[in-house]
Coordinates of C-alpha atoms (C1' of nucleotides) and ligand atoms in Angstrom, one line a residue:
Chain Z
M1 CA -27.8 3.4 13.0
N2 CA -26.9 1.1 10.1
A3 CA -26.3 -2.5 10.4
P4 CA -23.1 -4.0 9.3
V5 CA -23.1 -5.2 5.6
S6 CA -23.4 -8.7 6.9
S7 CA -21.7 -11.1 9.3
P8 CA -22.6 -14.8 8.6
A9 CA -20.6 -17.5 10.7
L10 CA -17.2 -17.2 9.5
T11 CA -15.7 -20.3 7.9
K12 CA -12.6 -22.0 9.6
N13 CA -10.2 -20.1 7.8
Q14 CA -11.5 -16.8 8.1
S15 CA -12.0 -17.6 12.0
L16 CA -8.5 -18.5 12.3
V17 CA -7.2 -15.2 10.5
F18 CA -9.7 -13.1 12.8
D19 CA -8.3 -14.7 15.8
V20 CA -4.5 -14.0 15.1
L21 CA -5.5 -10.6 14.4
T22 CA -7.6 -10.0 17.2
R23 CA -5.0 -11.5 19.5
S24 CA -2.3 -9.1 18.0
D25 CA -1.6 -5.9 19.6
A26 CA -0.2 -4.5 16.3
P27 CA -1.3 -4.7 12.6
M28 CA -0.1 -7.7 10.8
S29 CA 0.8 -8.1 7.3
A30 CA -0.8 -10.9 5.2
Y31 CA 2.6 -12.9 5.2
T32 CA 3.0 -12.3 9.0
I33 CA -0.4 -14.1 9.6
L34 CA 0.5 -16.7 7.1
D35 CA 3.5 -17.8 9.2
K36 CA 1.3 -17.6 12.4
L37 CA -1.0 -20.1 10.9
R38 CA 1.3 -22.7 9.2
D39 CA 0.8 -25.0 12.3
H40 CA -3.0 -24.9 11.5
G41 CA -2.4 -25.9 7.7
F42 CA -2.1 -22.7 6.1
R43 CA 0.4 -23.0 3.1
A44 CA -0.2 -20.2 0.9
P45 CA -0.8 -16.6 0.9
L46 CA -4.1 -16.8 -1.1
Q47 CA -5.5 -18.6 1.9
V48 CA -4.8 -15.5 4.0
Y49 CA -6.1 -13.0 1.4
R50 CA -9.3 -14.8 0.7
A51 CA -10.2 -14.8 4.4
L52 CA -9.0 -11.2 4.8
D53 CA -11.1 -10.2 2.0
K54 CA -14.3 -11.5 3.7
L55 CA -13.3 -10.3 6.9
L56 CA -12.8 -6.5 5.2
E57 CA -16.3 -7.1 3.5
F58 CA -17.9 -8.0 7.0
G59 CA -16.2 -4.9 8.5
M60 CA -14.6 -6.8 11.2
V61 CA -10.9 -6.0 9.8
H62 CA -9.4 -2.8 8.3
R63 CA -6.7 -2.5 6.0
L64 CA -4.1 0.1 6.8
E65 CA -2.8 1.4 3.4
S66 CA 0.1 3.2 4.7
L67 CA 1.5 -0.2 6.4
N68 CA 0.0 -2.7 4.0
A69 CA -0.9 -4.4 7.0
F70 CA -4.3 -5.3 8.8
V71 CA -5.9 -4.9 12.0
A72 CA -9.0 -6.2 13.8
C73 CA -11.6 -3.6 14.1
A74 CA -11.6 -2.0 17.4
H75 CA -13.9 0.9 17.9
P76 CA -13.5 2.8 21.4
E77 CA -16.7 2.7 23.1
S78 CA -17.1 6.3 22.6
D79 CA -17.6 6.0 18.8
C80 CA -21.3 5.0 19.2
C81 CA -22.1 6.3 15.7
A82 CA -19.6 4.2 14.1
K83 CA -20.4 0.8 15.7
G84 CA -20.7 -2.1 13.1
H85 CA -19.1 0.3 10.4
G86 CA -22.5 1.2 9.1
H87 CA -21.7 4.8 9.3
G88 CA -19.0 7.2 8.7
T89 CA -15.3 7.0 8.0
V90 CA -13.0 5.5 10.3
A91 CA -9.5 7.0 11.0
F92 CA -6.3 5.5 12.4
A93 CA -3.5 6.8 14.5
I94 CA -0.5 4.7 14.4
C95 CA 2.4 4.8 16.6
E96 CA 5.6 4.4 14.8
S97 CA 7.3 3.0 18.1
C98 CA 5.2 0.4 19.4
G99 CA 2.9 -0.2 16.4
H100 CA -0.3 0.3 18.4
V101 CA -3.2 1.5 16.5
F102 CA -5.7 3.9 17.6
E103 CA -9.2 3.4 15.8
F104 CA -11.6 6.4 16.1
H105 CA -14.3 8.3 14.2
D106 CA -14.9 11.9 13.8
H107 CA -18.1 13.4 12.6
A108 CA -16.5 16.8 11.8
V109 CA -13.7 15.3 9.6
D110 CA -16.3 13.1 8.1
H111 CA -19.0 16.0 7.4
R112 CA -16.0 18.3 6.0
L113 CA -14.5 15.7 3.7
G114 CA -18.1 15.0 2.6
D115 CA -18.8 18.8 2.0
W116 CA -15.7 19.0 -0.3
A117 CA -16.8 16.0 -2.2
K118 CA -20.2 17.5 -2.9
G119 CA -18.8 21.1 -3.6
K120 CA -16.7 19.1 -6.5
G121 CA -19.2 16.7 -7.6
F122 CA -16.9 13.8 -6.4
K123 CA -18.7 10.4 -5.2
P124 CA -16.6 9.0 -2.4
A125 CA -16.5 5.4 -2.3
K126 CA -13.8 4.6 0.7
T127 CA -11.9 7.1 2.5
T128 CA -8.6 6.5 4.1
I129 CA -7.5 8.3 7.1
E130 CA -4.2 7.4 8.7
I131 CA -1.8 9.5 11.3
R132 CA 1.5 8.1 11.7
G133 CA 3.3 9.5 14.8
I134 CA 4.1 8.7 18.3
C135 CA 1.8 7.7 21.3
S136 CA 1.5 9.1 24.5
S137 CA 3.2 6.2 26.2
C138 CA 6.2 6.0 23.7
A139 CA 6.8 9.6 24.1
A140 CA 7.0 9.6 27.6
Chain X
M1 CA 3.9 31.1 5.8
N2 CA 6.8 28.5 6.1
A3 CA 9.2 27.7 3.2
P4 CA 9.5 24.4 1.7
V5 CA 11.8 22.0 3.5
S6 CA 14.5 22.9 0.5
S7 CA 14.6 22.8 -3.1
P8 CA 18.1 22.7 -4.5
A9 CA 18.6 22.3 -8.2
L10 CA 17.5 18.9 -9.1
T11 CA 19.9 16.4 -10.4
K12 CA 19.5 14.7 -13.7
N13 CA 17.6 11.8 -12.6
Q14 CA 15.6 13.8 -10.2
S15 CA 14.6 16.2 -13.2
L16 CA 13.8 13.2 -15.4
V17 CA 11.4 11.5 -12.8
F18 CA 9.7 14.8 -11.9
D19 CA 9.4 15.7 -15.7
V20 CA 7.6 12.4 -16.1
L21 CA 5.3 12.8 -13.1
T22 CA 4.4 16.3 -14.1
R23 CA 3.5 15.5 -17.8
S24 CA 1.4 12.7 -16.4
D25 CA -2.4 13.1 -15.7
A26 CA -2.6 10.4 -13.4
P27 CA -0.6 8.7 -10.7
M28 CA 2.4 6.6 -11.8
S29 CA 4.2 3.6 -9.8
A30 CA 7.8 3.8 -9.6
Y31 CA 7.9 0.8 -12.2
T32 CA 5.8 2.5 -14.6
I33 CA 8.2 5.7 -14.5
L34 CA 11.0 3.5 -15.0
D35 CA 9.3 2.0 -18.1
K36 CA 9.1 5.4 -19.3
L37 CA 12.8 6.5 -18.6
R38 CA 14.4 3.5 -20.1
D39 CA 15.4 5.5 -23.1
H40 CA 17.1 8.0 -21.0
G41 CA 19.2 5.4 -19.5
F42 CA 17.4 4.3 -16.5
R43 CA 17.9 0.5 -16.0
A44 CA 17.0 -0.3 -12.3
P45 CA 14.2 0.6 -9.7
L46 CA 16.5 2.1 -7.5
Q47 CA 17.3 4.9 -9.8
V48 CA 13.5 5.8 -9.7
Y49 CA 13.2 5.2 -6.0
R50 CA 16.1 7.4 -5.0
A51 CA 14.9 10.2 -7.1
L52 CA 11.4 9.8 -5.6
D53 CA 12.9 9.9 -2.0
K54 CA 14.5 13.3 -2.9
L55 CA 11.4 14.7 -4.5
L56 CA 9.3 13.7 -1.7
E57 CA 11.6 15.2 0.8
F58 CA 11.5 18.3 -1.3
G59 CA 7.7 18.3 -1.2
M60 CA 7.5 18.4 -5.0
V61 CA 5.9 14.9 -5.3
H62 CA 3.3 13.2 -3.0
R63 CA 2.9 9.4 -2.8
L64 CA -0.6 8.0 -2.5
E65 CA -0.6 5.2 -0.2
S66 CA -3.7 3.6 -1.2
L67 CA -2.3 3.2 -4.6
N68 CA 1.5 2.7 -4.1
A69 CA 1.7 5.4 -6.7
F70 CA 3.3 8.8 -7.0
V71 CA 2.1 12.3 -8.4
A72 CA 3.6 15.7 -8.7
C73 CA 2.5 18.2 -6.4
A74 CA -0.5 20.0 -7.5
H75 CA -1.9 22.6 -5.2
P76 CA -5.0 24.3 -6.5
E77 CA -4.5 28.2 -6.2
S78 CA -6.9 28.7 -3.5
D79 CA -4.8 26.6 -1.3
C80 CA -2.8 29.7 -0.2
C81 CA -2.2 28.5 3.3
A82 CA -0.6 25.2 1.8
K83 CA 1.9 26.6 -0.7
G84 CA 5.0 24.9 -0.6
H85 CA 3.9 22.4 1.8
G86 CA 5.0 24.3 4.7
H87 CA 1.7 23.9 6.3
G88 CA -1.0 21.7 7.1
T89 CA -1.9 18.3 5.5
V90 CA -2.8 17.7 2.1
A91 CA -5.5 15.5 1.2
F92 CA -6.3 13.7 -2.2
A93 CA -9.4 12.8 -3.9
I94 CA -8.6 10.0 -6.4
C95 CA -10.9 9.1 -9.3
E96 CA -11.1 5.4 -9.9
S97 CA -12.5 5.7 -13.3
C98 CA -10.0 8.1 -15.1
G99 CA -7.3 8.3 -12.6
H100 CA -7.4 11.9 -12.0
V101 CA -6.0 13.1 -8.5
F102 CA -7.4 16.2 -6.9
E103 CA -5.3 17.8 -4.1
F104 CA -6.4 19.9 -1.5
H105 CA -6.1 21.4 1.9
D106 CA -8.8 21.8 4.6
H107 CA -7.9 23.6 7.7
A108 CA -10.9 22.2 9.5
V109 CA -9.8 18.7 9.0
D110 CA -6.4 19.4 9.7
H111 CA -7.3 21.2 12.9
R112 CA -9.7 18.5 14.0
L113 CA -7.3 15.7 13.7
G114 CA -4.7 17.8 15.4
D115 CA -7.3 18.2 18.2
W116 CA -7.7 14.6 18.4
A117 CA -4.0 13.9 18.5
K118 CA -3.5 16.7 21.2
G119 CA -6.2 15.0 23.4
K120 CA -4.7 11.7 23.4
G121 CA -1.1 12.8 23.7
F122 CA -0.4 11.4 20.2
K123 CA 2.4 13.3 18.3
P124 CA 1.4 13.3 14.7
A125 CA 4.6 12.9 12.0
K126 CA 2.6 12.4 8.6
T127 CA -1.1 12.1 7.8
T128 CA -2.5 10.4 4.8
I129 CA -6.0 11.4 3.7
E130 CA -7.2 9.5 0.5
I131 CA -10.6 9.6 -0.9
R132 CA -11.1 6.8 -3.6
G133 CA -14.2 7.5 -5.7
I134 CA -15.7 8.7 -9.1
C135 CA -15.0 12.4 -10.1
S136 CA -17.7 14.5 -11.6
S137 CA -16.6 14.1 -15.1
C138 CA -16.6 10.5 -14.8
A139 CA -20.2 10.5 -13.1
A140 CA -21.8 12.7 -15.7
Chain H
dA1 C1' -31.8 -38.3 -7.7
dT2 C1' -29.8 -35.0 -11.1
dG3 C1' -27.9 -31.4 -12.7
dA4 C1' -26.8 -26.4 -12.2
dC5 C1' -24.9 -23.2 -9.4
dA6 C1' -22.4 -20.8 -5.8
dC7 C1' -18.8 -20.8 -2.7
dA8 C1' -15.0 -22.1 0.0
dC9 C1' -10.4 -24.3 -0.5
dG10 C1' -6.0 -25.8 -2.1
dT11 C1' -1.8 -25.2 -5.1
dT12 C1' 1.4 -23.5 -8.3
dA13 C1' 3.1 -19.8 -10.7
dT14 C1' 3.5 -15.1 -11.6
dA15 C1' 3.2 -10.0 -11.4
dG16 C1' 3.9 -5.9 -8.9
dC17 C1' 6.3 -2.9 -5.2
dA18 C1' 10.8 -2.0 -2.5
dT19 C1' 15.0 -2.3 -0.2
dA20 C1' 19.8 -4.4 0.7
dA21 C1' 24.6 -4.4 -0.3
dC22 C1' 28.2 -3.4 -3.2
dG23 C1' 31.5 -0.3 -5.7
dC24 C1' 32.5 3.9 -8.2
dA25 C1' 32.9 8.9 -9.3
dA26 C1' 32.1 13.9 -8.4
dT27 C1' 31.8 17.6 -5.0
dT28 C1' 33.1 19.7 -1.0
dG29 C1' 35.3 21.7 2.8
dA30 C1' 39.1 21.1 6.4
Chain K
dT1 C1' 45.8 16.3 0.2
dC2 C1' 42.3 13.8 2.6
dA3 C1' 38.4 12.6 4.5
dA4 C1' 33.1 12.8 4.2
dT5 C1' 29.1 13.3 1.6
dT6 C1' 26.2 12.6 -1.8
dG7 C1' 24.8 10.8 -6.4
dC8 C1' 24.9 7.1 -9.3
dG9 C1' 24.6 2.1 -11.3
dT10 C1' 24.4 -2.8 -10.9
dT11 C1' 23.0 -7.1 -9.1
dA12 C1' 20.4 -9.5 -6.0
dT13 C1' 16.9 -10.2 -2.8
dG14 C1' 12.6 -9.6 -0.2
dC15 C1' 7.9 -8.4 0.5
dT16 C1' 3.1 -7.7 -1.2
dA17 C1' -0.7 -9.3 -4.1
dT18 C1' -3.1 -11.8 -7.6
dA19 C1' -3.9 -15.0 -11.8
dA20 C1' -5.4 -19.3 -13.1
dC21 C1' -6.3 -24.0 -12.3
dG22 C1' -8.7 -27.7 -10.3
dT23 C1' -11.5 -29.9 -6.1
dG24 C1' -14.8 -30.4 -2.9
dT25 C1' -19.6 -29.5 -0.6
dG26 C1' -23.7 -27.6 0.1
dT27 C1' -28.2 -25.6 -2.0
dC28 C1' -32.1 -25.7 -4.7
dA29 C1' -35.2 -26.2 -8.8
dT30 C1' -36.0 -29.8 -12.0
Ligands
LIG201 ZN1 -13.5 -0.4 12.8
LIG202 ZN1 3.5 3.9 21.0
LIG203 ZN1 1.3 19.1 -3.0
LIG204 ZN1 -12.9 10.5 -13.2

DNA sequence: ATGACACACGTTATAGCATAACGCAATTGA
DNA sequence: TCAATTGCGTTATGCTATAACGTGTGTCAT
């Protein structure tokens, strides 16, 4: 199993941003994070974006492209092969009702897309998989 | 095979936007489209966004979430099952060097994600699959 | 120590993406 | 004729992200 890219001690700003994201039960935009952190001295978007850049680099946070928002990494226990983000592509299911995000990894999908790329000579750098829909709780 | 949602005759604005997208060999942002159409009387972003909304609804255009940009639909011939967008999820491979977008459909991926959703009781509404990377031409 | 460098930080300004809200005109169908 | 619908144009606004500047701090080789 590959290790994460790196995970040095977080700076103050990085910790603050990560804590806010971890406590949230839904994705947050950079500006929402900013508002949550004004009491802690945050004044400008760049303070958030710079922290997010690092957290993304460390694999501790994910960006949801279809929402322009961010979530703390939350692999389910079963995704042993994706621990630390050292391997494979992560997929997200996003409930449009409650906002909850399910993060998972699927080998078959991963390999299948990899095969397509190989067949075309396409070199993947980053793959985005996001399913928008309604979660079981909200559908009930 | 399912038919497209609908494809009535396009209005003038819709045709203009679609033509610009069709002629382009790379995705375009709404504002880039706007600039291309100033000579045709376009003055405001809404004119573009309203046309895009309809074209998306007709399945003639796709939005690339990871780029905040749009492409004309371009199924390869082999994707017989995805013609007209009546079935399945479309995936995109986006070259970060030349900007070219490859659109394709993969049953296995589609079904695999569907199975995950079924297992979780999640009702998918729209699925985004985008591979950012380098195409074979650019890697050579 | 001193200088060079890397890196996090703070601030201001700007760029880029998207929609709200208003009103008008043409079309359609009762 | 009279709604109801749809497309259109305009102005204003909001949300997302980065450029460019300078400051402070720690590390490390000289
Ligand atoms: Zn994760
Ligand atoms: Zn839900
Ligand atoms: Zn298509
Ligand atoms: Zn290329």
